[in-house]
């Protein structure tokens, strides 16, 4: 990696100040950024670690019943502490990467990066979650803007993600054989007012909602409702590990499996 | 008397694991020589191009930079040599391009080193490498082998006549008879397949540390090698012109090789050369990313195989045509892999009378390809066992019955492809497999899988391999530029402890445990009285190293020969001490005794007498007890086995899960069954990696698309099942003193066809008439085949 300055503030206010400088880059758990730096593919002047900011860590229940996950909360913590209230989210977190990744990587880091094959974006979108930053609240539907693109401004810090807790939900991931990121991952969440389906790994546009499946499942939450339903291959990613047609096919398979597994 | 768990046949735990598992190993990267500088290689990021400018001026002024080297610095230096010359179908030697240490004139693959910066720190070297100005005129990349051989194709090497390294026919004299047999056959099964390119990915990346002692003029190279003596000879004699007595090569603990650390690499020559040039020790440690573009890669064959059968389903002929990718340069043993390690194995376990193998070796703008666990033998086994399976399906016969019907049953058996199997019992090994794998219970398991919506398949495979590489005179006739004997010195200390200095090299095989077991057995002393030294040319006799499952068969045999010399001498000393005739002296359980008397002396008394020769026949024998032996095998060894794999295919996603895997191997006699189990487990895991996961892919421009573990899928623990392994079927090798055959590569040879055969069987059970899927049999490929 190239040389850089390093700061590790312990409050949000200090972090904001540290990030105000030219070419400053926030560092969450570093599970994407550190390998990128090691390959010399990024050259920040300054890294600002969010790791010491206690106020953005932890899992709690909001007054409205939403599950509130601090932006700096690791996957391992979510896997443990969300298990009772939102088991599908906890299960998702429990299957990201390996133990080392889960004990360093954070939810804020994951959705700020918005890797098109990351797991969390599917949950955030399917849950209709709210991304809370140091400046504002952003609805999930407005947050994801395409591969590695989000609504975040420069220097904006994700402090919390608020997940309305569904009646039933499940995340089903079909792993890319090498990276074990999602080749296709589908998060299905059933709420009183309807079903939301978030799909990751599949689309050139990053995470998306499969609205046709949502409509069918809102009318009848059963695998039969989405039997035979398929996404077109247009706009799906194609690479060594799967063609666009294969990914489109897997969206249907994983959706059905998520409905069957939802609890 | 030795502890009863330490001799030949004991499953002794590996003594070396204590230091490996507690961080006390001494790997090359652990070696830091006082005053060392660090090197960073600037590597080509294009696959093919002409170097128009390499301007190092800015880099030389960077902080910490000691010197920047380019190809120009190596113009008077030899290129990296190739250790094997293949003669083509027309009696001509192969085309052999120059392989400079640093690129000269052209770059020929992504990763080809252009320049090297030596600096105070690795980061400074890397910073400066980025400041080197390089201008490259892009040339079209030669990637596809068949296109590379077309008229007018861009040439990888301008000074060669084409991209064809050689067009090899084996045995050329068989060709007409094979063509005739195929024409007259009752049935011919044809299969076209690829044996995909693999990256070896040992856990420890390569490292080299060069050191030059200007006081003595001696060079030392510490390197991650499977064969330090070979590196010393190749680098000393052919690249840098350093005589052996001024060059020491040390390969300390090495964290896996799988073939990729056999070869002599540019970085080794560079560090040795640069250490003298800058008068500082010079160290290079490969990053994982660098390993993907600089370690020799494996396999990469494209093959068409035809199997001819008569009306009774007897095999009558095999004809193959293979394109073998050499990459951009000839790595050390590359030409031998698709020829003498591949064509000679094409008979498999079967008595096919007519065989003809054609191999076209091709230069492309890719990383050089060379031996990788199994080396040529997996490629031979894969195509043969896949085509047999296809034939069984076409003919509607049981795949085991078809194999059994054609097994070689009488030994020795001379194949039509130039080798003679000394011994084997293929029916007996298959019997072991059928029982162990509970093949009779398969249909019930299939029904159970189907009830869960899964397709279950059973895949069989038989393999034979030629190990114990190799008889020197035979391989010399075949083009080897080296002898392939092995050596050992057995040094007995005054108080009876023993150090064995072997030319074999352990990089995971467990020699430090198994070799002492043999000596313990021969003398009748505890194995912990015996130590193994290897890996340092300064204190081991010249040996050829470890690859080709040769260590116990060839290195172990050398050790036995040396130990026999030691015992013979010790008996003479013992006879003197007991005032008996040497012919009457027996050695058992560490005691020399005189037959028919109660006279005896202990091993330690005799060894002490050898070094304190007060009461000693000095007029007849020298003091001391140390002997060296060189062992050159009279034939290869021929391990063989039968494997069964059961898979479940998820018909919705195409994902393959291996449910059961059974391996019955005949390795002849076995020194340590636990270590043999481990070798087989590792080999099968590696073979499953090839069958289901691993794939080194280049795009049309020569960029590697799978250049990191994000895209190159290594097998993980949950990709493999618990294995059933059995090596009770034993036909000891008839021509080496231990009756051993070698076990290091078997699993990697035997498993890929078993897995793929199982997947094809599963798909057929679901009504999918799929003849073949190329490896890796990934979910996407299975799904595409099912939906084609």
Short mmCIF file of C-alpha atoms in Angstrom, two decimals, chain B residues 137-394:
data_model
loop_
_atom_site.label_atom_id
_atom_site.label_comp_id
_atom_site.label_asym_id
_atom_site.label_seq_id
_atom_site.Cartn_x
_atom_site.Cartn_y
_atom_site.Cartn_z
CA UNK B 137 4.13 -1.78 -28.52
CA UNK B 138 1.20 -4.13 -28.13
CA UNK B 139 1.25 -7.23 -30.27
CA UNK B 140 -1.69 -9.59 -30.79
CA UNK B 141 -1.84 -12.13 -27.98
CA UNK B 142 -1.57 -15.79 -28.94
CA UNK B 143 -3.95 -17.58 -26.57
CA UNK B 144 -5.93 -20.32 -28.32
CA UNK B 145 -3.66 -23.27 -29.12
CA UNK B 146 -5.29 -24.32 -32.36
CA UNK B 147 -5.32 -20.75 -33.65
CA UNK B 148 -1.67 -20.46 -32.64
CA UNK B 149 -0.79 -23.23 -35.09
CA UNK B 150 -2.64 -21.72 -38.03
CA UNK B 151 -0.70 -20.45 -41.00
CA UNK B 152 0.32 -16.85 -40.48
CA UNK B 153 -0.44 -16.79 -36.77
CA UNK B 154 1.42 -14.22 -34.70
CA UNK B 155 4.55 -15.83 -33.29
CA UNK B 156 5.34 -15.82 -29.59
CA UNK B 157 9.03 -16.18 -30.46
CA UNK B 158 10.11 -14.33 -33.58
CA UNK B 159 13.18 -16.52 -34.07
CA UNK B 160 11.26 -19.81 -34.13
CA UNK B 161 9.60 -21.07 -37.28
CA UNK B 162 6.15 -21.26 -35.66
CA UNK B 163 4.38 -21.60 -32.31
CA UNK B 164 4.77 -25.38 -32.47
CA UNK B 165 7.26 -26.65 -29.89
CA UNK B 166 6.98 -30.21 -31.13
CA UNK B 167 4.60 -32.62 -32.86
CA UNK B 168 5.19 -35.89 -31.04
CA UNK B 169 3.96 -39.30 -32.10
CA UNK B 170 4.05 -42.21 -29.71
CA UNK B 171 4.73 -44.84 -30.67
CA UNK B 172 5.11 -43.58 -34.22
CA UNK B 173 5.57 -47.13 -35.49
CA UNK B 174 2.15 -48.06 -34.04
CA UNK B 175 0.31 -45.47 -36.03
CA UNK B 176 -0.80 -47.52 -39.01
CA UNK B 177 -1.80 -50.51 -36.90
CA UNK B 178 -3.89 -48.21 -34.70
CA UNK B 179 -5.58 -46.57 -37.66
CA UNK B 180 -6.39 -50.02 -39.06
CA UNK B 181 -7.74 -51.33 -35.76
CA UNK B 182 -10.00 -48.31 -35.42
CA UNK B 183 -11.25 -48.74 -38.97
CA UNK B 184 -12.06 -52.39 -38.33
CA UNK B 185 -13.57 -51.94 -34.87
CA UNK B 186 -17.08 -53.04 -34.01
CA UNK B 187 -17.54 -49.85 -32.02
CA UNK B 188 -15.58 -46.63 -31.62
CA UNK B 189 -16.29 -44.15 -28.85
CA UNK B 190 -14.95 -40.64 -29.36
CA UNK B 191 -14.65 -37.90 -26.78
CA UNK B 192 -13.29 -34.39 -27.02
CA UNK B 193 -12.36 -32.74 -23.76
CA UNK B 194 -10.22 -30.18 -22.03
CA UNK B 195 -8.04 -30.76 -19.02
CA UNK B 196 -8.15 -27.20 -17.79
CA UNK B 197 -5.26 -25.06 -16.66
CA UNK B 198 -4.64 -24.95 -12.93
CA UNK B 199 -2.65 -22.74 -10.58
CA UNK B 200 -0.72 -24.76 -7.99
CA UNK B 201 -1.23 -22.31 -5.12
CA UNK B 202 0.92 -23.89 -2.42
CA UNK B 203 0.21 -22.31 0.95
CA UNK B 204 3.69 -20.76 0.99
CA UNK B 205 4.39 -18.47 -1.97
CA UNK B 206 7.86 -18.58 -3.50
CA UNK B 207 10.76 -16.76 -1.82
CA UNK B 208 14.41 -16.35 -2.78
CA UNK B 209 17.30 -14.85 -0.81
CA UNK B 210 20.63 -14.45 -2.57
CA UNK B 211 23.80 -13.93 -0.56
CA UNK B 212 27.39 -13.45 -1.71
CA UNK B 213 30.41 -13.76 0.54
CA UNK B 214 33.08 -11.57 -1.06
CA UNK B 215 35.63 -12.97 1.38
CA UNK B 216 35.33 -16.50 0.05
CA UNK B 217 33.64 -15.89 -3.29
CA UNK B 218 30.83 -18.20 -2.29
CA UNK B 219 27.22 -17.70 -3.29
CA UNK B 220 24.30 -18.92 -1.22
CA UNK B 221 20.72 -19.08 -2.44
CA UNK B 222 17.91 -19.77 0.00
CA UNK B 223 14.87 -20.75 -1.99
CA UNK B 224 11.50 -22.46 -1.85
CA UNK B 225 12.48 -25.51 -3.85
CA UNK B 226 11.60 -29.18 -4.05
CA UNK B 227 15.11 -29.96 -5.32
CA UNK B 228 17.96 -27.69 -4.26
CA UNK B 229 20.67 -29.73 -6.01
CA UNK B 230 18.85 -29.43 -9.32
CA UNK B 231 18.60 -25.67 -8.86
CA UNK B 232 22.30 -25.51 -8.03
CA UNK B 233 23.24 -27.43 -11.16
CA UNK B 234 20.87 -25.61 -13.52
CA UNK B 235 21.52 -22.13 -12.20
CA UNK B 236 25.21 -22.62 -11.60
CA UNK B 237 26.12 -24.33 -14.83
CA UNK B 238 23.62 -22.90 -17.32
CA UNK B 239 22.58 -19.46 -16.12
CA UNK B 240 25.20 -17.76 -14.00
CA UNK B 241 28.33 -19.83 -14.60
CA UNK B 242 29.05 -20.48 -10.94
CA UNK B 243 30.75 -23.80 -10.20
CA UNK B 244 29.02 -26.01 -7.65
CA UNK B 245 31.77 -25.66 -5.08
CA UNK B 246 31.13 -21.93 -4.98
CA UNK B 247 27.36 -22.20 -4.84
CA UNK B 248 25.23 -23.45 -1.98
CA UNK B 249 21.49 -23.81 -2.39
CA UNK B 250 19.32 -24.19 0.67
CA UNK B 251 15.65 -25.13 0.57
CA UNK B 252 14.63 -25.18 4.24
CA UNK B 253 11.10 -25.92 5.37
CA UNK B 254 8.92 -25.55 2.29
CA UNK B 255 5.19 -25.07 2.60
CA UNK B 256 3.91 -27.20 -0.22
CA UNK B 257 5.04 -27.44 -3.82
CA UNK B 258 2.72 -29.69 -5.84
CA UNK B 259 5.25 -29.51 -8.64
CA UNK B 260 5.41 -25.74 -8.90
CA UNK B 261 8.60 -25.58 -6.83
CA UNK B 262 10.53 -28.12 -8.91
CA UNK B 263 11.52 -25.63 -11.53
CA UNK B 264 14.32 -23.11 -11.74
CA UNK B 265 12.82 -19.64 -11.78
CA UNK B 266 14.14 -16.29 -12.94
CA UNK B 267 13.77 -14.79 -9.46
CA UNK B 268 16.25 -17.32 -8.04
CA UNK B 269 18.84 -16.50 -10.66
CA UNK B 270 18.18 -12.79 -10.20
CA UNK B 271 18.67 -12.76 -6.44
CA UNK B 272 21.89 -14.79 -6.73
CA UNK B 273 23.21 -12.53 -9.48
CA UNK B 274 22.14 -9.28 -7.84
CA UNK B 275 23.62 -10.17 -4.45
CA UNK B 276 27.06 -10.12 -5.98
CA UNK B 277 26.34 -7.13 -8.21
CA UNK B 278 25.23 -4.89 -5.34
CA UNK B 279 27.33 -6.65 -2.70
CA UNK B 280 24.32 -7.05 -0.45
CA UNK B 281 22.07 -10.00 0.30
CA UNK B 282 18.94 -9.64 -1.85
CA UNK B 283 15.54 -10.98 -0.86
CA UNK B 284 12.34 -11.49 -2.83
CA UNK B 285 9.07 -12.71 -1.41
CA UNK B 286 6.26 -13.36 -3.84
CA UNK B 287 2.86 -11.96 -3.12
CA UNK B 288 -0.10 -14.23 -3.77
CA UNK B 289 -1.10 -12.05 -6.72
CA UNK B 290 2.41 -12.38 -8.14
CA UNK B 291 2.26 -16.16 -7.73
CA UNK B 292 -0.75 -16.27 -10.04
CA UNK B 293 1.31 -14.74 -12.86
CA UNK B 294 4.79 -16.10 -12.15
CA UNK B 295 4.54 -19.65 -10.77
CA UNK B 296 4.46 -22.32 -13.47
CA UNK B 297 0.89 -23.48 -14.00
CA UNK B 298 -0.44 -26.99 -14.61
CA UNK B 299 -2.35 -29.18 -17.10
CA UNK B 300 -3.99 -27.25 -20.02
CA UNK B 301 -4.51 -30.03 -22.54
CA UNK B 302 -7.13 -30.14 -25.28
CA UNK B 303 -7.68 -33.73 -26.35
CA UNK B 304 -9.62 -35.90 -28.72
CA UNK B 305 -9.56 -39.57 -27.74
CA UNK B 306 -10.99 -42.54 -29.63
CA UNK B 307 -11.49 -45.95 -28.06
CA UNK B 308 -12.09 -48.92 -30.37
CA UNK B 309 -13.76 -52.11 -29.20
CA UNK B 310 -14.44 -55.43 -30.85
CA UNK B 311 -17.86 -57.10 -30.91
CA UNK B 312 -17.15 -58.65 -27.50
CA UNK B 313 -16.27 -55.25 -25.97
CA UNK B 314 -12.56 -55.93 -25.80
CA UNK B 315 -10.51 -52.77 -26.24
CA UNK B 316 -8.65 -53.02 -29.54
CA UNK B 317 -7.15 -49.57 -30.00
CA UNK B 318 -6.75 -46.11 -28.52
CA UNK B 319 -5.88 -43.06 -30.57
CA UNK B 320 -5.44 -39.63 -29.09
CA UNK B 321 -4.67 -36.18 -30.37
CA UNK B 322 -3.68 -33.63 -27.75
CA UNK B 323 -2.75 -29.97 -27.84
CA UNK B 324 -0.57 -29.21 -24.83
CA UNK B 325 -0.01 -25.63 -23.78
CA UNK B 326 3.61 -24.79 -22.96
CA UNK B 327 2.87 -21.13 -22.23
CA UNK B 328 5.32 -18.46 -23.33
CA UNK B 329 8.58 -20.21 -22.43
CA UNK B 330 9.71 -23.75 -21.70
CA UNK B 331 9.73 -24.23 -17.96
CA UNK B 332 12.32 -26.70 -16.62
CA UNK B 333 10.54 -29.99 -17.28
CA UNK B 334 7.59 -28.76 -19.36
CA UNK B 335 8.26 -30.76 -22.55
CA UNK B 336 8.31 -34.08 -20.66
CA UNK B 337 4.89 -33.70 -19.08
CA UNK B 338 2.59 -34.18 -22.11
CA UNK B 339 4.95 -36.76 -23.61
CA UNK B 340 6.86 -39.19 -21.42
CA UNK B 341 4.68 -38.67 -18.37
CA UNK B 342 1.47 -38.84 -20.41
CA UNK B 343 1.81 -40.96 -23.52
CA UNK B 344 3.46 -43.81 -21.60
CA UNK B 345 0.43 -44.07 -19.32
CA UNK B 346 -2.19 -44.22 -22.03
CA UNK B 347 -2.63 -47.99 -21.66
CA UNK B 348 -4.04 -47.44 -18.18
CA UNK B 349 -4.98 -50.66 -16.42
CA UNK B 350 -6.05 -52.28 -19.68
CA UNK B 351 -4.59 -54.67 -22.22
CA UNK B 352 -5.28 -52.60 -25.30
CA UNK B 353 -2.99 -53.92 -28.04
CA UNK B 354 -2.79 -50.81 -30.23
CA UNK B 355 -2.17 -47.31 -28.92
CA UNK B 356 -1.06 -44.16 -30.65
CA UNK B 357 -0.65 -40.83 -28.92
CA UNK B 358 -0.10 -37.59 -30.77
CA UNK B 359 0.81 -34.45 -28.86
CA UNK B 360 1.32 -31.02 -30.28
CA UNK B 361 3.00 -28.72 -27.78
CA UNK B 362 2.21 -25.09 -28.40
CA UNK B 363 3.68 -21.76 -27.35
CA UNK B 364 1.14 -19.15 -26.28
CA UNK B 365 1.27 -15.78 -24.53
CA UNK B 366 0.45 -17.31 -21.18
CA UNK B 367 2.35 -18.18 -18.01
CA UNK B 368 4.57 -21.24 -18.61
CA UNK B 369 3.01 -24.63 -17.84
CA UNK B 370 4.89 -27.48 -16.22
CA UNK B 371 4.41 -30.42 -13.87
CA UNK B 372 1.58 -30.17 -11.36
CA UNK B 373 0.73 -33.01 -8.94
CA UNK B 374 0.49 -36.05 -11.19
CA UNK B 375 2.00 -34.28 -14.20
CA UNK B 376 0.75 -35.88 -17.41
CA UNK B 377 -0.65 -38.92 -15.65
CA UNK B 378 -3.86 -37.18 -14.54
CA UNK B 379 -4.35 -35.98 -18.10
CA UNK B 380 -3.89 -39.53 -19.44
CA UNK B 381 -6.14 -41.10 -16.82
CA UNK B 382 -8.85 -38.50 -17.22
CA UNK B 383 -9.30 -38.93 -20.95
CA UNK B 384 -9.04 -42.72 -20.83
CA UNK B 385 -11.46 -43.20 -17.95
CA UNK B 386 -13.92 -40.69 -19.36
CA UNK B 387 -13.98 -42.39 -22.76
CA UNK B 388 -14.38 -45.83 -21.17
CA UNK B 389 -17.35 -44.55 -19.22
CA UNK B 390 -18.86 -43.10 -22.35
CA UNK B 391 -18.28 -46.37 -24.20
CA UNK B 392 -20.01 -48.34 -21.44
CA UNK B 393 -23.03 -46.06 -21.70
CA UNK B 394 -23.13 -46.26 -25.49
#
